[in-house]
Amino acid sequence: MFSSLPGRIRRSTVFRLTASYAFLYIASSLVLFVIAYVLLTQVVRSQDQKNLSDKLNEYAYIERTKGLGALIEFIRRDTAEYEEPDYFVRILGPAGAELFTVAPSGWELPPRAELDAQARDGAQWWLWGSQKAGGGVYEFSARRMSGGALVIVGSDARQREHLLSEFQVIFLFITGTVVVLGLGVGVVLARRTLAPLRDLIAAVNSIGRGSMDARVPTRGADDELDELASLFNSMLERISTLIQGMRDTLDNVAHDLRTPLTRAKAVVEVALQGNHSREELREALMDIAEENERIRATLTTLMDISEAETGAMRLDIARVDLAGLLEECAELYEDVAQENAVELALDLEGDLHALADAGRVRQVLANLLDNALKYSDVGGRVTVHGRREQGLVLVTVRDRGVGIAPEDMPRIFERLYRGDKSRSRRGLGLGLSLVRAVLAAHGGAIAVESEPGKGSAFTFSLPGA
């Protein structure tokens, strides 16, 4: 367990992001510091080297115009003006013999052979430092004169190199600070970046423990992770709605199936008790068959809705006269309308031929008319209005019944949804779901307008023919 802990840390996203942030921060900072140090070193050294180059240029001019002896005399007079010369000069003859040397007292010079060898090898600039603690550091340059003599000049570089050494210490201190700061910044940025993911994981864990009300907090950053949190919350809302819908559906299905099953069971139990005539037993079987038909109708309607919504419903599309279908359905429901003391009227305009499956359209009309008559008050009126608009056949079924509550309007087309929670009116809660699914399979649509206490109007469309 403990041996796998470093591996888990290395595999964690926080560690990888921290390492990435820290590497980029430290690497970029170090590159900038190195560039700054190199530029500073070049600027500081170039000034001293320019002074030595100016001297060599001056000596070369004197040697070329006046000769080597005049150059030696010039250097001797120049250094004599000062109590202590502040630079080193050595002149070697064309054969390598030492002709002249002047050096400040106290300088710990490099071995003569080493210095002369560097000059003869053509080294333009070189540093030499004493091995002793607190020893000097000197910079030398050399140039071959026109007559073959070799002039070596040098200056004290202790102060300059000490300054650069201090800069190196400062640079190392800053480097350490940058490393620590880079790691700290990396951890902070990684944790802030992954905070929405941690919230997401916490929400998922809460949901896994059964808390469906858990949500991922959004931070208002309007970035990709905030968008992910919003989308995840929207998905949870939809899932919660679906789960609640499933619970309601199961409750409704259980109720709608339990009622006919209970009735059938009661009929069977009564039939089994005592002696009954053949006619009584026949009536009991008819009651059982009727309840069985209710169960079959519920299941068949559910299967029809699923087939229509998934595109698996078989439709026999043909040119259908909706006017004839409307008259046929109105005649079929005329007796029901008279029983409920409701007036059923048709209002048909123009050519109402449509491309549709006649059998399925009958289902649509039957469900809409059944609902309109069921929810109409005594003495009410149901009107069926057919017309043609912009290549579509439109049919409106309007009643003056109880209407639909505003809170029920968004859900009336859901499977098994019953706005009548008391179930005072008989029904499966599947009719409108089937209507919408069948119309969608035809390429049509349905809309509803309703006001509580004043009635409802359902309008559906089908492609005209």
CSV table of C-alpha atoms in Angstrom, one decimal, residues 23-244:
chain,number,residue,atom,x,y,z
A,23,PHE,CA,8.7,23.3,-15.4
A,24,LEU,CA,7.4,26.0,-17.7
A,25,TYR,CA,7.7,28.7,-15.0
A,26,ILE,CA,11.2,27.6,-13.8
A,27,ALA,CA,12.5,26.9,-17.3
A,28,SER,CA,11.4,30.3,-18.7
A,29,SER,CA,12.7,32.2,-15.7
A,30,LEU,CA,16.0,30.4,-15.8
A,31,VAL,CA,16.4,31.1,-19.5
A,32,LEU,CA,15.7,34.8,-18.9
A,33,PHE,CA,18.2,34.9,-16.0
A,34,VAL,CA,20.9,33.2,-18.0
A,35,ILE,CA,20.4,35.5,-20.9
A,36,ALA,CA,20.6,38.5,-18.5
A,37,TYR,CA,23.7,37.2,-16.8
A,38,VAL,CA,25.5,36.5,-20.1
A,39,LEU,CA,24.6,40.0,-21.4
A,40,LEU,CA,25.8,41.6,-18.2
A,41,THR,CA,29.1,39.7,-18.3
A,42,GLN,CA,29.7,40.6,-21.9
A,43,VAL,CA,29.0,44.3,-21.2
A,44,VAL,CA,31.2,44.4,-18.1
A,45,ARG,CA,34.1,42.5,-19.8
A,46,SER,CA,33.8,44.3,-23.1
A,47,GLN,CA,34.6,47.7,-21.5
A,48,ASP,CA,37.9,46.4,-20.0
A,49,GLN,CA,38.7,44.6,-23.2
A,50,LYS,CA,38.1,47.8,-25.1
A,51,ASN,CA,40.6,49.6,-22.9
A,52,LEU,CA,43.3,46.9,-23.6
A,53,SER,CA,42.5,46.9,-27.3
A,54,ASP,CA,42.9,50.7,-27.4
A,55,LYS,CA,46.3,50.4,-25.9
A,56,LEU,CA,47.3,47.7,-28.4
A,57,ASN,CA,46.1,49.9,-31.2
A,58,GLU,CA,48.1,52.8,-29.9
A,59,TYR,CA,51.2,50.7,-29.5
A,60,ALA,CA,50.9,49.2,-33.0
A,61,TYR,CA,50.6,52.7,-34.5
A,62,ILE,CA,53.7,53.9,-32.7
A,63,GLU,CA,55.7,50.8,-33.6
A,64,ARG,CA,54.7,51.0,-37.2
A,65,THR,CA,55.4,54.8,-37.6
A,66,LYS,CA,58.4,55.2,-35.2
A,67,GLY,CA,59.8,51.8,-34.6
A,68,LEU,CA,60.1,49.3,-31.8
A,69,GLY,CA,62.6,51.4,-29.8
A,70,ALA,CA,60.3,54.4,-29.8
A,71,LEU,CA,57.5,52.2,-28.5
A,72,ILE,CA,59.6,50.9,-25.6
A,73,GLU,CA,60.6,54.4,-24.8
A,74,PHE,CA,57.0,55.6,-25.0
A,75,ILE,CA,55.8,52.9,-22.6
A,76,ARG,CA,58.7,53.6,-20.2
A,77,ARG,CA,57.8,57.4,-20.1
A,78,ASP,CA,54.1,56.7,-19.8
A,79,THR,CA,54.5,54.4,-16.8
A,80,ALA,CA,57.1,56.7,-15.2
A,81,GLU,CA,54.5,59.4,-14.8
A,82,TYR,CA,52.6,57.3,-12.2
A,83,GLU,CA,53.9,56.1,-8.9
A,84,GLU,CA,52.5,52.7,-9.7
A,85,PRO,CA,51.6,51.5,-13.2
A,86,ASP,CA,48.0,50.2,-13.4
A,87,TYR,CA,48.6,47.7,-16.2
A,88,PHE,CA,51.0,45.1,-17.4
A,89,VAL,CA,53.1,45.3,-20.6
A,90,ARG,CA,55.7,42.8,-22.0
A,91,ILE,CA,57.4,43.1,-25.3
A,92,LEU,CA,59.0,40.0,-26.9
A,93,GLY,CA,61.4,40.3,-29.8
A,94,PRO,CA,60.8,38.5,-33.2
A,95,ALA,CA,63.0,35.7,-31.9
A,96,GLY,CA,61.0,35.4,-28.6
A,97,ALA,CA,63.5,37.1,-26.3
A,98,GLU,CA,62.1,39.4,-23.6
A,99,LEU,CA,62.9,43.0,-24.5
A,100,PHE,CA,60.8,45.0,-22.0
A,101,THR,CA,58.5,44.2,-19.1
A,102,VAL,CA,56.6,46.5,-16.7
A,103,ALA,CA,54.1,45.3,-14.1
A,104,PRO,CA,52.4,46.8,-11.1
A,105,SER,CA,54.0,45.7,-7.8
A,106,GLY,CA,52.0,43.2,-5.9
A,107,TRP,CA,50.7,41.4,-9.0
A,108,GLU,CA,51.0,37.7,-8.8
A,109,LEU,CA,51.8,37.0,-12.5
A,110,PRO,CA,51.4,33.7,-14.2
A,111,PRO,CA,54.6,31.8,-15.0
A,112,ARG,CA,56.5,33.5,-17.8
A,113,ALA,CA,56.5,30.4,-20.0
A,114,GLU,CA,52.8,30.0,-19.7
A,115,LEU,CA,52.1,33.7,-20.5
A,116,ASP,CA,54.4,33.8,-23.5
A,117,ALA,CA,53.0,30.5,-24.9
A,118,GLN,CA,49.5,31.8,-24.7
A,119,ALA,CA,50.6,35.0,-26.6
A,120,ARG,CA,52.5,33.1,-29.2
A,121,ASP,CA,49.6,30.7,-29.8
A,122,GLY,CA,47.4,33.6,-30.8
A,123,ALA,CA,45.0,33.7,-27.9
A,124,GLN,CA,43.2,37.0,-28.2
A,125,TRP,CA,41.9,37.2,-24.6
A,126,TRP,CA,42.5,35.0,-21.6
A,127,LEU,CA,42.0,35.1,-17.9
A,128,TRP,CA,44.4,33.9,-15.3
A,129,GLY,CA,43.7,33.6,-11.6
A,130,SER,CA,46.0,32.8,-8.7
A,131,GLN,CA,45.4,29.5,-6.9
A,132,LYS,CA,46.0,31.2,-3.5
A,133,ALA,CA,43.1,32.3,-1.4
A,134,GLY,CA,42.3,35.9,-2.1
A,135,GLY,CA,44.7,35.9,-5.0
A,136,GLY,CA,44.4,38.1,-8.0
A,137,VAL,CA,42.6,37.7,-11.3
A,138,TYR,CA,44.1,39.2,-14.5
A,139,GLU,CA,43.1,39.5,-18.1
A,140,PHE,CA,45.6,39.5,-20.9
A,141,SER,CA,45.7,40.2,-24.6
A,142,ALA,CA,48.5,40.1,-27.2
A,143,ARG,CA,49.2,41.4,-30.7
A,144,ARG,CA,52.0,40.8,-33.2
A,145,MET,CA,53.6,44.1,-34.4
A,146,SER,CA,54.5,44.9,-38.0
A,147,GLY,CA,58.2,44.4,-37.2
A,148,GLY,CA,57.6,40.9,-35.8
A,149,ALA,CA,57.7,41.9,-32.1
A,150,LEU,CA,54.9,40.5,-29.8
A,151,VAL,CA,53.3,42.9,-27.3
A,152,ILE,CA,51.4,41.5,-24.3
A,153,VAL,CA,49.2,43.7,-22.2
A,154,GLY,CA,47.2,42.9,-19.1
A,155,SER,CA,44.9,44.5,-16.6
A,156,ASP,CA,43.6,43.7,-13.1
A,157,ALA,CA,40.2,42.0,-13.3
A,158,ARG,CA,39.7,41.2,-9.7
A,159,GLN,CA,37.1,43.9,-9.0
A,160,ARG,CA,35.2,42.9,-12.2
A,161,GLU,CA,35.3,39.2,-11.6
A,162,HIS,CA,34.3,39.7,-7.9
A,163,LEU,CA,31.3,41.7,-9.1
A,164,LEU,CA,30.4,38.9,-11.5
A,165,SER,CA,30.9,36.4,-8.7
A,166,GLU,CA,28.4,38.3,-6.5
A,167,PHE,CA,26.0,38.3,-9.4
A,168,GLN,CA,26.4,34.5,-9.6
A,169,VAL,CA,25.5,34.2,-6.0
A,170,ILE,CA,22.5,36.4,-6.4
A,171,PHE,CA,21.6,34.4,-9.5
A,172,LEU,CA,21.8,31.1,-7.6
A,173,PHE,CA,19.7,32.6,-4.8
A,174,ILE,CA,17.1,33.8,-7.3
A,175,THR,CA,17.2,30.4,-9.0
A,176,GLY,CA,16.3,28.7,-5.7
A,177,THR,CA,13.6,31.2,-5.1
A,178,VAL,CA,12.2,30.7,-8.6
A,179,VAL,CA,12.2,26.9,-8.1
A,180,VAL,CA,10.3,27.2,-4.8
A,181,LEU,CA,8.0,29.8,-6.2
A,182,GLY,CA,7.4,27.8,-9.4
A,183,LEU,CA,6.4,24.7,-7.4
A,184,GLY,CA,4.1,26.8,-5.2
A,185,VAL,CA,2.5,28.6,-8.2
A,186,GLY,CA,2.2,25.2,-9.9
A,187,VAL,CA,0.4,23.7,-7.0
A,188,VAL,CA,-2.0,26.7,-6.7
A,189,LEU,CA,-2.7,26.8,-10.4
A,190,ALA,CA,-3.2,23.0,-10.6
A,191,ARG,CA,-5.6,23.0,-7.6
A,192,ARG,CA,-7.6,26.0,-9.0
A,193,THR,CA,-7.7,24.4,-12.4
A,194,LEU,CA,-8.9,21.1,-11.1
A,195,ALA,CA,-11.3,22.5,-8.5
A,196,PRO,CA,-14.3,22.1,-10.9
A,197,LEU,CA,-13.3,18.5,-11.6
A,198,ARG,CA,-13.1,17.8,-7.8
A,199,ASP,CA,-16.6,19.3,-7.5
A,200,LEU,CA,-17.8,17.1,-10.3
A,201,ILE,CA,-16.3,14.0,-8.6
A,202,ALA,CA,-17.9,15.0,-5.3
A,203,ALA,CA,-21.3,15.4,-7.1
A,204,VAL,CA,-20.9,12.0,-8.8
A,205,ASN,CA,-20.0,10.4,-5.4
A,206,SER,CA,-23.1,12.0,-3.8
A,207,ILE,CA,-25.3,10.7,-6.6
A,208,GLY,CA,-23.7,7.3,-6.2
A,209,ARG,CA,-24.8,7.4,-2.6
A,210,GLY,CA,-28.4,8.1,-3.6
A,211,SER,CA,-28.5,11.9,-3.4
A,212,MET,CA,-30.0,12.9,-6.7
A,213,ASP,CA,-30.2,16.6,-5.6
A,214,ALA,CA,-26.4,17.0,-5.7
A,215,ARG,CA,-25.2,19.6,-8.2
A,216,VAL,CA,-21.8,20.9,-9.4
A,217,PRO,CA,-21.3,24.5,-8.3
A,218,THR,CA,-20.4,26.9,-11.2
A,219,ARG,CA,-17.8,29.7,-10.6
A,220,GLY,CA,-18.9,32.2,-13.2
A,221,ALA,CA,-15.6,31.9,-15.0
A,222,ASP,CA,-17.3,31.3,-18.3
A,223,ASP,CA,-14.6,28.8,-19.4
A,224,GLU,CA,-14.7,25.2,-20.6
A,225,LEU,CA,-14.8,23.7,-17.1
A,226,ASP,CA,-17.7,26.0,-16.1
A,227,GLU,CA,-19.5,25.0,-19.3
A,228,LEU,CA,-18.9,21.3,-18.4
A,229,ALA,CA,-20.4,21.9,-14.9
A,230,SER,CA,-23.4,23.6,-16.4
A,231,LEU,CA,-23.9,20.8,-18.9
A,232,PHE,CA,-23.5,18.2,-16.2
A,233,ASN,CA,-26.1,20.0,-14.0
A,234,SER,CA,-28.5,20.2,-17.0
A,235,MET,CA,-28.0,16.4,-17.6
A,236,LEU,CA,-28.7,15.8,-13.9
A,237,GLU,CA,-31.9,17.8,-14.1
A,238,ARG,CA,-33.0,15.8,-17.1
A,239,ILE,CA,-32.1,12.6,-15.4
A,240,SER,CA,-34.0,13.6,-12.3
A,241,THR,CA,-37.0,14.5,-14.4
A,242,LEU,CA,-36.9,11.2,-16.2
A,243,ILE,CA,-36.5,9.3,-13.0
A,244,GLN,CA,-39.5,11.1,-11.5
